[in-house]
Tab-separated table of C-alpha atoms and ligand atoms in Angstrom:
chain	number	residue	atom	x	y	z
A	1	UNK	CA	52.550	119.633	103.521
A	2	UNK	CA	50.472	116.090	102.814
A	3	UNK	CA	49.368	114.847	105.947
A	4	UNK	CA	50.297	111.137	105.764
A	5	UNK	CA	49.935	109.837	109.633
A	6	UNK	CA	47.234	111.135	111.488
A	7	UNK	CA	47.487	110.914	115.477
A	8	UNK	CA	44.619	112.555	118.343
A	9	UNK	CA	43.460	111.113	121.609
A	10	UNK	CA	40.854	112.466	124.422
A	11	UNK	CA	41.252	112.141	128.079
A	12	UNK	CA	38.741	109.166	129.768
A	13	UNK	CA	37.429	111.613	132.409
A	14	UNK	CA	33.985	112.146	133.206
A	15	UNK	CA	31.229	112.111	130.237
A	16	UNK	CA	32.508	113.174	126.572
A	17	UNK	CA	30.129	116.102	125.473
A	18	UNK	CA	29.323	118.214	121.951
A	19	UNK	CA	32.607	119.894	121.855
A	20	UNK	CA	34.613	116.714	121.765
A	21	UNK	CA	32.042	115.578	119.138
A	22	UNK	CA	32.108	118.424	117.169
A	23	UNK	CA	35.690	119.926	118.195
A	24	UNK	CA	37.585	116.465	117.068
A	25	UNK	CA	35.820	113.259	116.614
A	26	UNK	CA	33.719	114.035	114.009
A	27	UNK	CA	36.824	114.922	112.073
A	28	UNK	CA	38.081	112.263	112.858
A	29	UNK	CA	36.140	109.974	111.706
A	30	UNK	CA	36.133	112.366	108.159
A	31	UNK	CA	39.883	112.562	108.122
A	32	UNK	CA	39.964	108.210	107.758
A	33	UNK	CA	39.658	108.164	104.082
A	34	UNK	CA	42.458	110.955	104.292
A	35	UNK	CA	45.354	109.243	105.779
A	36	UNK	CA	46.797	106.536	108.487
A	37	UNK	CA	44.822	107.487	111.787
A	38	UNK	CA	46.001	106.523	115.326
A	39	UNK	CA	43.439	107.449	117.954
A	40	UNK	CA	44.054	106.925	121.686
A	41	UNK	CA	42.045	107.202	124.675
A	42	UNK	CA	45.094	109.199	126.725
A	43	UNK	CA	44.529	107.252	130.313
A	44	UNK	CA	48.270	109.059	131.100
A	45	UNK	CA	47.046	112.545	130.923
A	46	UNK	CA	43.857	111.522	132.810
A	47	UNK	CA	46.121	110.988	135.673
A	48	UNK	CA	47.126	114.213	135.496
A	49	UNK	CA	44.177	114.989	138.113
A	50	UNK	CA	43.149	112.453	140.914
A	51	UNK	CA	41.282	109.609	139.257
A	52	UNK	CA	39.429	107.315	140.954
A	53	UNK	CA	40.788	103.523	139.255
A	54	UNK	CA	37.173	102.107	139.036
A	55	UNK	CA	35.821	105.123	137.601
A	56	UNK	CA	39.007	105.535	134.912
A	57	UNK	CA	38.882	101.871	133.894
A	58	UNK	CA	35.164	102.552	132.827
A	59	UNK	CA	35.770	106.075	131.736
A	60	UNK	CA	38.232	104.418	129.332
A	61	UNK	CA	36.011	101.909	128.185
A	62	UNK	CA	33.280	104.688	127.242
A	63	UNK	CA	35.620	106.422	125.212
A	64	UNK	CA	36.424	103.833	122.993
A	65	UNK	CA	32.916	103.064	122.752
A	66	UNK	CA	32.040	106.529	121.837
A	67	UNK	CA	35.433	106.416	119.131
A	68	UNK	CA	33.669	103.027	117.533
A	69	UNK	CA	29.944	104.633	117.481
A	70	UNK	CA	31.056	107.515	116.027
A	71	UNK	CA	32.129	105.102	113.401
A	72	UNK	CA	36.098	104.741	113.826
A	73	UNK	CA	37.211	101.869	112.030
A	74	UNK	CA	39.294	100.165	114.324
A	75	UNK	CA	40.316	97.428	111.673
A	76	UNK	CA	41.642	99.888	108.931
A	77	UNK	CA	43.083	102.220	111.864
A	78	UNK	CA	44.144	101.838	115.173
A	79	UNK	CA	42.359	102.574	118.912
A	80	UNK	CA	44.134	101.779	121.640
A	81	UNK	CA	44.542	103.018	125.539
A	82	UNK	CA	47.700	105.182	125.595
A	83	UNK	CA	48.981	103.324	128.993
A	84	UNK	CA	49.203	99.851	127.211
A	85	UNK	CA	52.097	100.808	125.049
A	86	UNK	CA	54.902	102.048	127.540
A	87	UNK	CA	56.874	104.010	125.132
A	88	UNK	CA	54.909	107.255	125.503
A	89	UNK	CA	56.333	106.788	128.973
A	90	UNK	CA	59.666	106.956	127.546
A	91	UNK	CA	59.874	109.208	124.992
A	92	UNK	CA	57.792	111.885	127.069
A	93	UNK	CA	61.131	111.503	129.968
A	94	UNK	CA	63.005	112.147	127.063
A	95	UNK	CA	61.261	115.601	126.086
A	96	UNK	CA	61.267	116.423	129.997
A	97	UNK	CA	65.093	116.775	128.744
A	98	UNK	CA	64.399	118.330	125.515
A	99	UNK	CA	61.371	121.114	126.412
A	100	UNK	CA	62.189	124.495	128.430
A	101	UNK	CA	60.244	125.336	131.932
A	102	UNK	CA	59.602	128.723	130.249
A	103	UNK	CA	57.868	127.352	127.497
A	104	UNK	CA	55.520	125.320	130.023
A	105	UNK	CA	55.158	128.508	132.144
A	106	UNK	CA	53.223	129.939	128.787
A	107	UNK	CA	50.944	126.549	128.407
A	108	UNK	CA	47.043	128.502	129.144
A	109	UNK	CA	45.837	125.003	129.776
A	110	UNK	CA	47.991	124.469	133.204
A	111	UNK	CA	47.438	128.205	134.586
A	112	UNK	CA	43.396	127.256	134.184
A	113	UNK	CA	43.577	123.353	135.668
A	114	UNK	CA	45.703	124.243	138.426
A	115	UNK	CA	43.992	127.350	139.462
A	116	UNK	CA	45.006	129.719	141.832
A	117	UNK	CA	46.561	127.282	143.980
A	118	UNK	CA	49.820	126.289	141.586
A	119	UNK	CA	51.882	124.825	144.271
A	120	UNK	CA	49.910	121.890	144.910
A	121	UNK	CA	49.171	120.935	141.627
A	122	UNK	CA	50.967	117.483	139.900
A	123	UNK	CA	54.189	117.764	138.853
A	124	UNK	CA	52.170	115.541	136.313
A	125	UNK	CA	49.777	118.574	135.348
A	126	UNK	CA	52.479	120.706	134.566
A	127	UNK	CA	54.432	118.084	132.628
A	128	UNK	CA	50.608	117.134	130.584
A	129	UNK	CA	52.158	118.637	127.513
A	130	UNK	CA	55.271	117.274	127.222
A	131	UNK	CA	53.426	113.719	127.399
A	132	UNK	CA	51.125	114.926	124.659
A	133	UNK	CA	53.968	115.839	122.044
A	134	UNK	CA	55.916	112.303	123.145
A	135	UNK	CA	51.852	110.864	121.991
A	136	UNK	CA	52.082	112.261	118.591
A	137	UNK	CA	55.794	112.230	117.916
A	138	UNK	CA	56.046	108.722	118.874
A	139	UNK	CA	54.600	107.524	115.331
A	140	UNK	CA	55.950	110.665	113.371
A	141	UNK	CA	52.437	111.561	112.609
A	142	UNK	CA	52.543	115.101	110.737
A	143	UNK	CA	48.539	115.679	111.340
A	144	UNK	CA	46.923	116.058	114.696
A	145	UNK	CA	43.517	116.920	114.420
A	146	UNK	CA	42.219	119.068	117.802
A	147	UNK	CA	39.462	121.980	118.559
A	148	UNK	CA	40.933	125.325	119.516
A	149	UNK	CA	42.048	124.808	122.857
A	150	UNK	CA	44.891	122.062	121.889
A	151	UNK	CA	46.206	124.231	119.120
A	152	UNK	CA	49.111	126.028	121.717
A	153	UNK	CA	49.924	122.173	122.787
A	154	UNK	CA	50.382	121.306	118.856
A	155	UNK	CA	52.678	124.028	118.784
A	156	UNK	CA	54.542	123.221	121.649
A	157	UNK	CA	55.437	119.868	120.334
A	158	UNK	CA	56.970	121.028	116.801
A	159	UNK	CA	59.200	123.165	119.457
A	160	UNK	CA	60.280	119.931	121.239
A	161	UNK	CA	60.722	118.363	117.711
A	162	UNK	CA	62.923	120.836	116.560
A	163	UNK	CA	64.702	121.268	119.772
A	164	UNK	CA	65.534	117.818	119.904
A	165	UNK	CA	66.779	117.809	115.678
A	166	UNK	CA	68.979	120.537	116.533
A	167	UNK	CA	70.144	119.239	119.998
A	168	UNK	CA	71.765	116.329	118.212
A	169	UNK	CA	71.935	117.462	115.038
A	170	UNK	CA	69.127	114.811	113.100
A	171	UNK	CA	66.247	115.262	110.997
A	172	UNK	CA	64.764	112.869	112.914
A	173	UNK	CA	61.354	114.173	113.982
A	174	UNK	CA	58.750	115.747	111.767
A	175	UNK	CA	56.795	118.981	112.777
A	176	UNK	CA	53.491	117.939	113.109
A	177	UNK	CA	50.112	120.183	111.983
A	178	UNK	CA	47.476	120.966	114.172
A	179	UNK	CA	44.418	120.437	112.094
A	180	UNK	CA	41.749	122.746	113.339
A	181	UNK	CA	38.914	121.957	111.492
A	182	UNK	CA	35.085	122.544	110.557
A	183	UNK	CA	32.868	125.112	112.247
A	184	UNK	CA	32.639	124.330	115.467
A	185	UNK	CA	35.960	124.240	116.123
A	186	UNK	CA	35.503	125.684	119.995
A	187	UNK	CA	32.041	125.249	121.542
A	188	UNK	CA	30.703	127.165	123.883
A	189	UNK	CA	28.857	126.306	127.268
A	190	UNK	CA	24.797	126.325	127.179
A	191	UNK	CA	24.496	128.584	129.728
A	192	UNK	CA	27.056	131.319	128.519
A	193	UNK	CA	27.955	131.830	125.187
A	194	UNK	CA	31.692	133.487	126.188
A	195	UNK	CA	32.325	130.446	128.233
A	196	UNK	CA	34.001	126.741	126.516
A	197	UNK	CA	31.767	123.823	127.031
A	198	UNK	CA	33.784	121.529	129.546
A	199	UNK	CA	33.422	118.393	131.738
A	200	UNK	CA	34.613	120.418	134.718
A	201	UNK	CA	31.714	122.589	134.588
A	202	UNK	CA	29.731	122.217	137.411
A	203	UNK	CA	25.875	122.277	135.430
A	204	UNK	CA	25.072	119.334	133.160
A	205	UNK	CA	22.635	121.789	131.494
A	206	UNK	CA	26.635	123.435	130.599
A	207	UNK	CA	27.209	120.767	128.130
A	208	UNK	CA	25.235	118.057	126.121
A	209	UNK	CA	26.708	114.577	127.105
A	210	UNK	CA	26.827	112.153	123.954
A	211	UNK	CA	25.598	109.656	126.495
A	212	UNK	CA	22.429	111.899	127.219
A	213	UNK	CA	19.273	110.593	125.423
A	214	UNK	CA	16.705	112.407	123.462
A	215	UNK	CA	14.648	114.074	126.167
A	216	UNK	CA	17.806	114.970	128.026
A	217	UNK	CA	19.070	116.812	124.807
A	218	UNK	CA	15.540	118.573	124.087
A	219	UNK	CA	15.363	119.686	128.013
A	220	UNK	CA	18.759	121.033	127.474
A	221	UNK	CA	18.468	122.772	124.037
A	222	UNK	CA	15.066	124.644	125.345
A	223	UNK	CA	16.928	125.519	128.588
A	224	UNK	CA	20.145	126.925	127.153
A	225	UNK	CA	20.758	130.822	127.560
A	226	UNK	CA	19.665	133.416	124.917
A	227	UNK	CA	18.578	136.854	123.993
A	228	UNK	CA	15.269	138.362	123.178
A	229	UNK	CA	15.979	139.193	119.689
A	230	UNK	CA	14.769	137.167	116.217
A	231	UNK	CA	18.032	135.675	114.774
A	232	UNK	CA	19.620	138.147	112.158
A	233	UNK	CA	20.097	137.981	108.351
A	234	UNK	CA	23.920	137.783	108.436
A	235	UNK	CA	26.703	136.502	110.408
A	236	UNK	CA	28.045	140.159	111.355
A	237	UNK	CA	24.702	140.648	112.912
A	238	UNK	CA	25.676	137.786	115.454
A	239	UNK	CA	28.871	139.477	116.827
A	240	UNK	CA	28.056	140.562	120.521
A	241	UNK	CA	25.365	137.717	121.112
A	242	UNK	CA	27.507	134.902	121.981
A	243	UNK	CA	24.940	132.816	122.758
A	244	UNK	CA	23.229	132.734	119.394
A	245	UNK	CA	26.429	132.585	117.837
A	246	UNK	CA	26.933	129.171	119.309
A	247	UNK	CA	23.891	127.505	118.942
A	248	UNK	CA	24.273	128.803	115.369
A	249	UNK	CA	27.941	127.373	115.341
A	250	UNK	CA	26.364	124.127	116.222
A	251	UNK	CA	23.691	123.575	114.161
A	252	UNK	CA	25.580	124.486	111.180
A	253	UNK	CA	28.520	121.743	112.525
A	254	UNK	CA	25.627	118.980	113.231
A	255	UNK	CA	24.319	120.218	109.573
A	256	UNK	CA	27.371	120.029	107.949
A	257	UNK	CA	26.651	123.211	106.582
A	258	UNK	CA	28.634	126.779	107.213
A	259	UNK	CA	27.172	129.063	109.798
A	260	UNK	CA	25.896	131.612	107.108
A	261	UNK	CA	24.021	129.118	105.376
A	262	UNK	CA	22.368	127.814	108.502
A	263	UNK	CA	21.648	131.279	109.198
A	264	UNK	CA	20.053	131.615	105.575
A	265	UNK	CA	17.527	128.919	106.864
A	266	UNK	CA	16.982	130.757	110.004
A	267	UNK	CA	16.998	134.848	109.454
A	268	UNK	CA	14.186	136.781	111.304
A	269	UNK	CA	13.246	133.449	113.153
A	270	UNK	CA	12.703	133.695	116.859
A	271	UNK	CA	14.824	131.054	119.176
A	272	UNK	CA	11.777	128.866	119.832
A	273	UNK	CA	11.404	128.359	116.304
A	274	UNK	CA	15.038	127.320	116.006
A	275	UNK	CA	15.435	125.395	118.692
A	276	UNK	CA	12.594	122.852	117.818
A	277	UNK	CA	14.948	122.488	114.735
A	278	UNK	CA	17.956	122.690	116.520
A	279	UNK	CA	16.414	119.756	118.619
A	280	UNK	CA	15.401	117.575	115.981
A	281	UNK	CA	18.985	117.408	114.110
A	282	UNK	CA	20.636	117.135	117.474
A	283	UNK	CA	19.112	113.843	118.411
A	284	UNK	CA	19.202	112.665	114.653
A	285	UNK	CA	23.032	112.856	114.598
A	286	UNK	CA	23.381	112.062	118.396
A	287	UNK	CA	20.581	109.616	118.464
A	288	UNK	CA	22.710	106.342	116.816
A	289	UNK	CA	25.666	107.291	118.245
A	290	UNK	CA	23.976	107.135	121.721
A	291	UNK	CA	22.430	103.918	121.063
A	292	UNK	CA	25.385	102.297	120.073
A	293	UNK	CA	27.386	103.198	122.729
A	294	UNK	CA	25.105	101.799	124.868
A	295	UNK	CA	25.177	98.447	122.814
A	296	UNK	CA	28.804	98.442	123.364
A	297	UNK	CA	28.746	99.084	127.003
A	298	UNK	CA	26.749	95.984	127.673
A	299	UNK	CA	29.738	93.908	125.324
A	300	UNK	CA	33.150	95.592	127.452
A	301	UNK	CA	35.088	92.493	126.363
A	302	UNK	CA	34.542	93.264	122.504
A	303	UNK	CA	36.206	96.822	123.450
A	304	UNK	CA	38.716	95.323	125.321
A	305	UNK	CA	39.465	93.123	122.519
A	306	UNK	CA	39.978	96.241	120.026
A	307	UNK	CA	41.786	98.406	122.483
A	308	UNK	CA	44.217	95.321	123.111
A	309	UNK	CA	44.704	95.001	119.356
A	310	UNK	CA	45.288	98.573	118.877
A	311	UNK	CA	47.880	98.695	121.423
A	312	UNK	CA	49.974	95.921	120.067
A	313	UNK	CA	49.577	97.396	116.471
A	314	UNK	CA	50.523	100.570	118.122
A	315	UNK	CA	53.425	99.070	119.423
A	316	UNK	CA	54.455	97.613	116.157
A	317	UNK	CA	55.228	101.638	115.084
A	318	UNK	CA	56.353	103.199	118.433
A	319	UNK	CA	59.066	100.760	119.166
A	320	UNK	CA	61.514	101.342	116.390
A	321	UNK	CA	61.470	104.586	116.531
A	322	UNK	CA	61.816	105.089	120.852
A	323	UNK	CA	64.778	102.890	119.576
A	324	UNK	CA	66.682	105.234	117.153
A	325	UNK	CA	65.464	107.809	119.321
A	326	UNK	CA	67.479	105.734	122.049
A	327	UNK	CA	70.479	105.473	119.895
A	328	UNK	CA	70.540	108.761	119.174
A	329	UNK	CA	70.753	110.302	122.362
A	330	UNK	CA	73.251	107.960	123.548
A	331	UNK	CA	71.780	104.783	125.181
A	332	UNK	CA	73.101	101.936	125.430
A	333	UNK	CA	70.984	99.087	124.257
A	334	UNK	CA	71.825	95.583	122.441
B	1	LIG	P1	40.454	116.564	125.806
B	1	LIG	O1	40.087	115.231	126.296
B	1	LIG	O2	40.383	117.724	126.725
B	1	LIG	O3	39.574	116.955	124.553
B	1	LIG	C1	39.457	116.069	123.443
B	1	LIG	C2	39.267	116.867	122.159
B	1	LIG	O4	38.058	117.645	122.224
B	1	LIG	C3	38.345	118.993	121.892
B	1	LIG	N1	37.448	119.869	122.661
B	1	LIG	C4	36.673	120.814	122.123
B	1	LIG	N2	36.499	121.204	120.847
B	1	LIG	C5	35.608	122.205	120.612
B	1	LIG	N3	34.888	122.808	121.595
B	1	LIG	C6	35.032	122.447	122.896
B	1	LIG	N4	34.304	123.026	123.853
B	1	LIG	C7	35.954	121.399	123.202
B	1	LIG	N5	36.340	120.789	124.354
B	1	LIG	C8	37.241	119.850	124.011
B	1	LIG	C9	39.806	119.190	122.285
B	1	LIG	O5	40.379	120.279	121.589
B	1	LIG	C10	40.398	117.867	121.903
B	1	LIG	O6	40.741	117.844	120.520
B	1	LIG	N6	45.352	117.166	125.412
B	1	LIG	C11	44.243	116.567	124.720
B	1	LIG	C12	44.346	115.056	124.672
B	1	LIG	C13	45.599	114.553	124.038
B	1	LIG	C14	45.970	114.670	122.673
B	1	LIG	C15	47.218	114.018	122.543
B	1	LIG	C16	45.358	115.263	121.571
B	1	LIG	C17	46.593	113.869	124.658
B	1	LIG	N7	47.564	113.532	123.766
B	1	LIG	C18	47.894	113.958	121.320
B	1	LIG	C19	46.037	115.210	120.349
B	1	LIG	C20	47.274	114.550	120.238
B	1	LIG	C21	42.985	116.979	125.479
B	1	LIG	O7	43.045	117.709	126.398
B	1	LIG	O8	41.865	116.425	125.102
């Protein structure tokens, strides 16, 4: 299948790191020249766990600021905050009448975010996916462009889309594609390799921030975990030393390169060795994204001004279709 409407968003909570960079928005920003592209910073989901409202509001700006560094095109594609345009609201009550409990029971992401104590987590939390498929079904996008851990929530919504074709009997909503793409398509935490790099983890030295700046990244680099053996000639040789595997992973992804070739550069080398390079094409690549993030942080009403475009544009698409969505499930509107 073509991919004709591209749709992702990324929750505004706490800093956006390498696996968000690496996982998604550098595909993102690829996939542009590829199709229509809706990005959203998902404010909805962040609610999903207690926010504080100062912090979201500038947790939200930063992530649109990080979309635009990266080098989103806001003018040939749309950006918006998912909360301005209330008809993810809608559809997603719609789905809560569409989707199954048991196939939320089976969603990996809830059993991890709400721990061990389930009974006092937000009805919200639980519901997270449901809200996600209403995101991407809203516009009919067919592409949705994630790292690893969104793939089951992908698949989750082409069950709500065919549930709700088959509940009334339409062809009304496309099954969309997770696009899992490029090489580092689930990075792992600094300080262990069989663990994903996450906000929630409780180290900075876990994750590198795209707001950290170039001594931050080096400090972090030369600190992360690894093993006392010279890097090996092929990939097979890095099964069972996670760690390598990753900082492997992500030089190759930074590189643009597959991890066998960036292992072709680096065979028989010890870490230190690989790290100083490791180092240098980190901050190359997160250098100018860094600095213009920052740039855009001191101008908040020229990133107000593009999310407040992007939401009416977004708009512009939702609204028919939450209509004949409407219509077909029997409401009565004028
Ligand atoms: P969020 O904010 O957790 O993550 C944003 C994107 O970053 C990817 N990602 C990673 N990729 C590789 N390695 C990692 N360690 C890593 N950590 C995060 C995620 O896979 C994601 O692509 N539910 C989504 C947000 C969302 C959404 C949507 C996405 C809401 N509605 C509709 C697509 C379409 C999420 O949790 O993002």
């Amino acid at each position: 299948m073509s991919v004709s409407l591209i749709f992702s968003g990324m929750q505004p909570t706490g800093n956006l790191h390498l696996g968000n960079y690496l996982g998604a928005l550098k595909n993102w920003v690829k996939l542009q020249s590829q199709a229509k592209c809706i990005y959203c910073v998902v404010d909805l989901h962040a609610i999903t766990m207690p926010q504080d409202p100062k912090e979201l509001r500038s947790a939200t700006r930063e992530v649109a600021a990080a979309y635009l560094a990266a080098g989103i095109d806001a003018d040939k594609h749309i950006l918006f905050n998912q909360s301005r345009v209330r008809a993810h609201s809608e559809l997603a009550w719609i789905f809560n009448c569409v989707a199954r409990i048991g196939w939320l029971n089976r969603m990996t992401q809830f059993k991890d975010k709400a721990g061990k104590n389930r009974e006092n987590a937000l009805v919200g939390l639980y519901a997270y996916p449901v809200l996600m498929a209403a995101d991407i079904l809203l516009y009919h996008a067919n592409g949705v462009p994630v790292g690893e851990d969104q793939k089951q929530h992908v698949e989750l919504t082409r069950d709500i889309a065919q549930a709700f074709n088959s509940m009334f009997g339409v062809e009304h909503f496309p099954l969309p594609e997770p696009m899992i793409l490029g090489e580092a398509t689930r990075v792992m935490s600094l300080r262990d390799g069989t663990k994903k790099m996450s906000k929630s983890d409780a180290s900075d030295y876990a994750r590198i921030n795209l707001t950290d700046d170039a001594d931050t990244i080096a400090l972090k680099i030369q600190k992360a975990k690894t093993d006392p053996h010279p890097l090996p000639d092929d990939v097979k040789g890095l099964e069972d030393r996670p760690e390598a595997d990753n900082l492997l992973t992500i030089y190759a992804a930074l590189a643009d390169i597959t991890t066998a070739e960036a292992l072709g550069r680096f065979a028989g080398k010890t870490f230190s060795e690989f790290k100083k390079a490791l180092v240098e094409l980190a901050v190359s690549v997160l250098g100018p994204i860094n600095a213009e993030m920052r740039r855009l942080k001191a101008d908040p009403g020229h990133v107000d001004a593009v999310l407040r475009r992007g939401g009416e544009r977004a708009t512009e698409i939702a609204e028919p279709i939450l209509k004949k969505t409407q219509d077909i499930v029997g409401f009565l509107k004028d």
